[in-house]
């Protein structure tokens, strides 16, 4: 079976790391890319490098998300590949957490994922094709001490992805959730010299996303866990 061909990708929660690696990979594959973030100033260099277009958007605001998809449709095209990479967190002892901060963290990690996925699915269902990918974390399956809001948001996002996969896969839309279980390498965060490859390489993560996108529909994954070879789990 021929691999699916994607034309227009939207990455929400764009920045350095996974989303930047995905942008470069998609651009190399000839896919037009739109990037969405609260602050788009940080995306200038990536857009210049890849030809991507940046849009300011608060992913937890229904009106802004709807506007984002409308702008992308008019200026680039209807997205047939959407990645939700945004997340919010606030840390601290459970009894000291500020309710408003917790609500905001959950809104970005989970409710924003729902809003973006709903707009994407509405556009993919008529053609019965497309892919919606969610970036999870260790907190998607493990709630750590003093990190309840992040766990709440990521658990909810994982549940959203599972529910969507069961409903939308039979209608031709590939929904997948990625548990990123470990530290991600960056310019500011590198592994010790005596522990090579002990952190996740964002380019390697992007390649795993791409491999899932190439799966024939007779053998779709709805969830993939990624971790360095030395990571405990």
mmCIF file of C-alpha atoms in Angstrom, residues 52-230:
data_model
loop_
_atom_site.group_PDB
_atom_site.id
_atom_site.type_symbol
_atom_site.label_atom_id
_atom_site.label_comp_id
_atom_site.label_asym_id
_atom_site.label_seq_id
_atom_site.Cartn_x
_atom_site.Cartn_y
_atom_site.Cartn_z
ATOM 1 C CA UNK A 52 7.199 27.817 7.387
ATOM 2 C CA UNK A 53 4.666 30.499 8.325
ATOM 3 C CA UNK A 54 4.037 31.515 11.909
ATOM 4 C CA UNK A 55 0.720 32.445 13.490
ATOM 5 C CA UNK A 56 0.097 33.824 16.968
ATOM 6 C CA UNK A 57 -2.482 31.753 18.827
ATOM 7 C CA UNK A 58 -3.536 30.965 22.378
ATOM 8 C CA UNK A 59 -4.362 27.275 22.011
ATOM 9 C CA UNK A 60 -6.706 27.367 25.011
ATOM 10 C CA UNK A 61 -8.955 30.026 23.426
ATOM 11 C CA UNK A 62 -11.682 28.573 21.157
ATOM 12 C CA UNK A 63 -12.017 31.742 19.074
ATOM 13 C CA UNK A 64 -8.276 32.026 18.497
ATOM 14 C CA UNK A 65 -7.995 28.368 17.489
ATOM 15 C CA UNK A 66 -10.867 28.695 15.021
ATOM 16 C CA UNK A 67 -9.265 31.841 13.620
ATOM 17 C CA UNK A 68 -5.917 30.018 13.280
ATOM 18 C CA UNK A 69 -7.428 27.288 11.131
ATOM 19 C CA UNK A 70 -9.280 29.835 9.012
ATOM 20 C CA UNK A 71 -6.111 31.811 8.355
ATOM 21 C CA UNK A 72 -4.160 28.689 7.485
ATOM 22 C CA UNK A 73 -6.846 27.525 5.073
ATOM 23 C CA UNK A 74 -6.812 30.850 3.241
ATOM 24 C CA UNK A 75 -3.050 31.392 3.187
ATOM 25 C CA UNK A 76 -1.598 27.861 2.935
ATOM 26 C CA UNK A 77 -4.313 25.260 2.569
ATOM 27 C CA UNK A 78 -6.408 22.866 4.629
ATOM 28 C CA UNK A 79 -4.159 20.995 7.090
ATOM 29 C CA UNK A 80 -4.063 17.237 6.615
ATOM 30 C CA UNK A 81 -1.406 16.774 9.326
ATOM 31 C CA UNK A 82 -1.759 18.413 12.741
ATOM 32 C CA UNK A 83 0.614 18.101 15.697
ATOM 33 C CA UNK A 84 -0.361 19.323 19.165
ATOM 34 C CA UNK A 85 2.854 20.059 21.005
ATOM 35 C CA UNK A 86 1.702 22.640 23.561
ATOM 36 C CA UNK A 87 1.670 22.052 27.302
ATOM 37 C CA UNK A 88 1.351 24.019 30.508
ATOM 38 C CA UNK A 89 2.674 23.312 33.952
ATOM 39 C CA UNK A 90 2.971 24.779 37.402
ATOM 40 C CA UNK A 91 4.962 23.076 40.133
ATOM 41 C CA UNK A 92 4.955 23.066 43.910
ATOM 42 C CA UNK A 93 3.651 21.336 47.018
ATOM 43 C CA UNK A 94 0.085 20.225 46.440
ATOM 44 C CA UNK A 95 -1.426 22.353 49.208
ATOM 45 C CA UNK A 96 0.356 25.468 47.927
ATOM 46 C CA UNK A 97 -0.803 25.250 44.309
ATOM 47 C CA UNK A 98 -2.755 28.297 43.084
ATOM 48 C CA UNK A 99 -6.087 27.159 41.581
ATOM 49 C CA UNK A 100 -5.954 29.691 38.742
ATOM 50 C CA UNK A 101 -2.483 28.504 37.760
ATOM 51 C CA UNK A 102 -3.635 24.889 37.815
ATOM 52 C CA UNK A 103 -6.637 25.701 35.639
ATOM 53 C CA UNK A 104 -4.392 27.442 33.118
ATOM 54 C CA UNK A 105 -1.945 24.528 33.007
ATOM 55 C CA UNK A 106 -4.737 22.041 32.346
ATOM 56 C CA UNK A 107 -6.291 24.350 29.756
ATOM 57 C CA UNK A 108 -3.089 24.484 27.719
ATOM 58 C CA UNK A 109 -2.115 20.813 28.068
ATOM 59 C CA UNK A 110 -5.542 19.252 27.546
ATOM 60 C CA UNK A 111 -8.349 21.648 26.576
ATOM 61 C CA UNK A 112 -6.165 23.225 23.912
ATOM 62 C CA UNK A 113 -5.520 19.773 22.510
ATOM 63 C CA UNK A 114 -9.260 19.212 22.259
ATOM 64 C CA UNK A 115 -9.861 22.554 20.539
ATOM 65 C CA UNK A 116 -7.123 22.032 17.967
ATOM 66 C CA UNK A 117 -8.054 18.414 17.316
ATOM 67 C CA UNK A 118 -11.731 19.269 16.883
ATOM 68 C CA UNK A 119 -10.983 21.912 14.260
ATOM 69 C CA UNK A 120 -8.619 19.499 12.520
ATOM 70 C CA UNK A 121 -11.067 16.594 12.527
ATOM 71 C CA UNK A 122 -13.857 18.744 11.088
ATOM 72 C CA UNK A 123 -11.651 19.431 8.080
ATOM 73 C CA UNK A 124 -10.326 15.893 7.675
ATOM 74 C CA UNK A 125 -13.576 13.956 7.947
ATOM 75 C CA UNK A 126 -15.016 15.006 4.557
ATOM 76 C CA UNK A 127 -12.015 13.485 2.762
ATOM 77 C CA UNK A 128 -11.668 10.627 5.269
ATOM 78 C CA UNK A 129 -7.903 11.096 5.544
ATOM 79 C CA UNK A 130 -5.367 12.912 7.657
ATOM 80 C CA UNK A 131 -3.360 12.561 10.853
ATOM 81 C CA UNK A 132 -3.547 14.175 14.278
ATOM 82 C CA UNK A 133 -0.568 13.658 16.591
ATOM 83 C CA UNK A 134 -0.248 14.544 20.280
ATOM 84 C CA UNK A 135 2.971 15.047 22.225
ATOM 85 C CA UNK A 136 2.759 13.477 25.676
ATOM 86 C CA UNK A 137 5.333 13.094 28.427
ATOM 87 C CA UNK A 138 6.374 10.851 31.283
ATOM 88 C CA UNK A 139 3.544 12.580 33.156
ATOM 89 C CA UNK A 140 1.048 11.060 30.693
ATOM 90 C CA UNK A 141 1.323 7.786 32.599
ATOM 91 C CA UNK A 142 3.108 8.712 35.861
ATOM 92 C CA UNK A 143 2.052 11.451 38.265
ATOM 93 C CA UNK A 144 5.118 12.831 40.003
ATOM 94 C CA UNK A 145 5.255 14.566 43.374
ATOM 95 C CA UNK A 146 4.768 18.331 43.244
ATOM 96 C CA UNK A 147 3.693 18.066 39.615
ATOM 97 C CA UNK A 148 -0.025 17.345 39.879
ATOM 98 C CA UNK A 149 -1.171 19.971 37.323
ATOM 99 C CA UNK A 150 1.142 18.625 34.621
ATOM 100 C CA UNK A 151 0.015 15.059 35.293
ATOM 101 C CA UNK A 152 -3.649 16.120 35.219
ATOM 102 C CA UNK A 153 -3.205 17.815 31.866
ATOM 103 C CA UNK A 154 -1.131 15.075 30.263
ATOM 104 C CA UNK A 155 -3.360 12.263 31.563
ATOM 105 C CA UNK A 156 -6.328 14.092 30.036
ATOM 106 C CA UNK A 157 -4.543 14.582 26.715
ATOM 107 C CA UNK A 158 -3.745 10.869 26.564
ATOM 108 C CA UNK A 159 -7.390 10.013 27.232
ATOM 109 C CA UNK A 160 -8.443 12.419 24.498
ATOM 110 C CA UNK A 161 -6.081 10.766 22.035
ATOM 111 C CA UNK A 162 -7.289 7.262 22.888
ATOM 112 C CA UNK A 163 -10.930 8.230 22.564
ATOM 113 C CA UNK A 164 -10.317 10.007 19.271
ATOM 114 C CA UNK A 165 -8.341 7.079 17.870
ATOM 115 C CA UNK A 166 -11.189 4.697 18.576
ATOM 116 C CA UNK A 167 -13.743 7.018 16.968
ATOM 117 C CA UNK A 168 -11.814 8.503 14.068
ATOM 118 C CA UNK A 169 -9.528 5.690 12.908
ATOM 119 C CA UNK A 170 -12.433 3.828 11.266
ATOM 120 C CA UNK A 171 -13.164 7.078 9.411
ATOM 121 C CA UNK A 172 -9.672 7.297 7.926
ATOM 122 C CA UNK A 173 -7.961 9.662 10.372
ATOM 123 C CA UNK A 174 -4.806 8.410 12.058
ATOM 124 C CA UNK A 175 -4.627 9.624 15.672
ATOM 125 C CA UNK A 176 -1.462 8.920 17.647
ATOM 126 C CA UNK A 177 -0.070 9.883 21.056
ATOM 127 C CA UNK A 178 3.637 9.909 21.882
ATOM 128 C CA UNK A 179 4.875 9.381 25.434
ATOM 129 C CA UNK A 180 8.177 11.265 25.573
ATOM 130 C CA UNK A 181 9.666 9.561 28.614
ATOM 131 C CA UNK A 182 12.939 11.270 29.409
ATOM 132 C CA UNK A 183 14.891 14.495 29.131
ATOM 133 C CA UNK A 184 15.167 16.078 25.699
ATOM 134 C CA UNK A 185 18.564 17.230 24.509
ATOM 135 C CA UNK A 186 18.916 20.921 23.682
ATOM 136 C CA UNK A 187 21.618 23.552 23.355
ATOM 137 C CA UNK A 188 21.121 24.406 27.018
ATOM 138 C CA UNK A 189 20.726 20.821 28.223
ATOM 139 C CA UNK A 190 23.171 18.128 27.135
ATOM 140 C CA UNK A 191 24.010 14.736 28.563
ATOM 141 C CA UNK A 192 27.277 14.118 30.440
ATOM 142 C CA UNK A 193 30.226 13.095 28.292
ATOM 143 C CA UNK A 194 30.349 9.693 30.001
ATOM 144 C CA UNK A 195 26.649 9.016 29.235
ATOM 145 C CA UNK A 196 26.224 9.416 25.474
ATOM 146 C CA UNK A 197 22.675 9.182 24.137
ATOM 147 C CA UNK A 198 21.223 9.281 27.641
ATOM 148 C CA UNK A 199 18.823 12.036 26.565
ATOM 149 C CA UNK A 200 16.265 12.071 23.770
ATOM 150 C CA UNK A 201 17.503 13.640 20.539
ATOM 151 C CA UNK A 202 14.682 15.841 19.116
ATOM 152 C CA UNK A 203 15.607 14.844 15.561
ATOM 153 C CA UNK A 204 15.259 11.179 16.542
ATOM 154 C CA UNK A 205 11.867 11.933 18.118
ATOM 155 C CA UNK A 206 10.752 13.626 14.904
ATOM 156 C CA UNK A 207 11.834 10.585 12.908
ATOM 157 C CA UNK A 208 9.664 8.365 15.119
ATOM 158 C CA UNK A 209 6.685 10.655 14.472
ATOM 159 C CA UNK A 210 7.381 10.387 10.758
ATOM 160 C CA UNK A 211 7.638 6.602 10.898
ATOM 161 C CA UNK A 212 4.193 6.448 12.518
ATOM 162 C CA UNK A 213 2.831 8.699 9.776
ATOM 163 C CA UNK A 214 4.064 6.202 7.185
ATOM 164 C CA UNK A 215 2.243 3.231 8.734
ATOM 165 C CA UNK A 216 -0.251 1.464 6.463
ATOM 166 C CA UNK A 217 -3.740 1.687 7.909
ATOM 167 C CA UNK A 218 -3.799 -2.101 8.352
ATOM 168 C CA UNK A 219 -1.266 -1.638 11.178
ATOM 169 C CA UNK A 220 -1.752 1.792 12.768
ATOM 170 C CA UNK A 221 -0.282 2.653 16.172
ATOM 171 C CA UNK A 222 -2.327 4.863 18.458
ATOM 172 C CA UNK A 223 0.456 5.243 21.028
ATOM 173 C CA UNK A 224 4.247 5.036 21.021
ATOM 174 C CA UNK A 225 6.605 5.386 23.987
ATOM 175 C CA UNK A 226 10.022 6.916 23.363
ATOM 176 C CA UNK A 227 12.877 6.943 25.867
ATOM 177 C CA UNK A 228 16.679 6.784 25.862
ATOM 178 C CA UNK A 229 18.197 3.332 26.112
ATOM 179 C CA UNK A 230 19.383 3.985 29.670
#
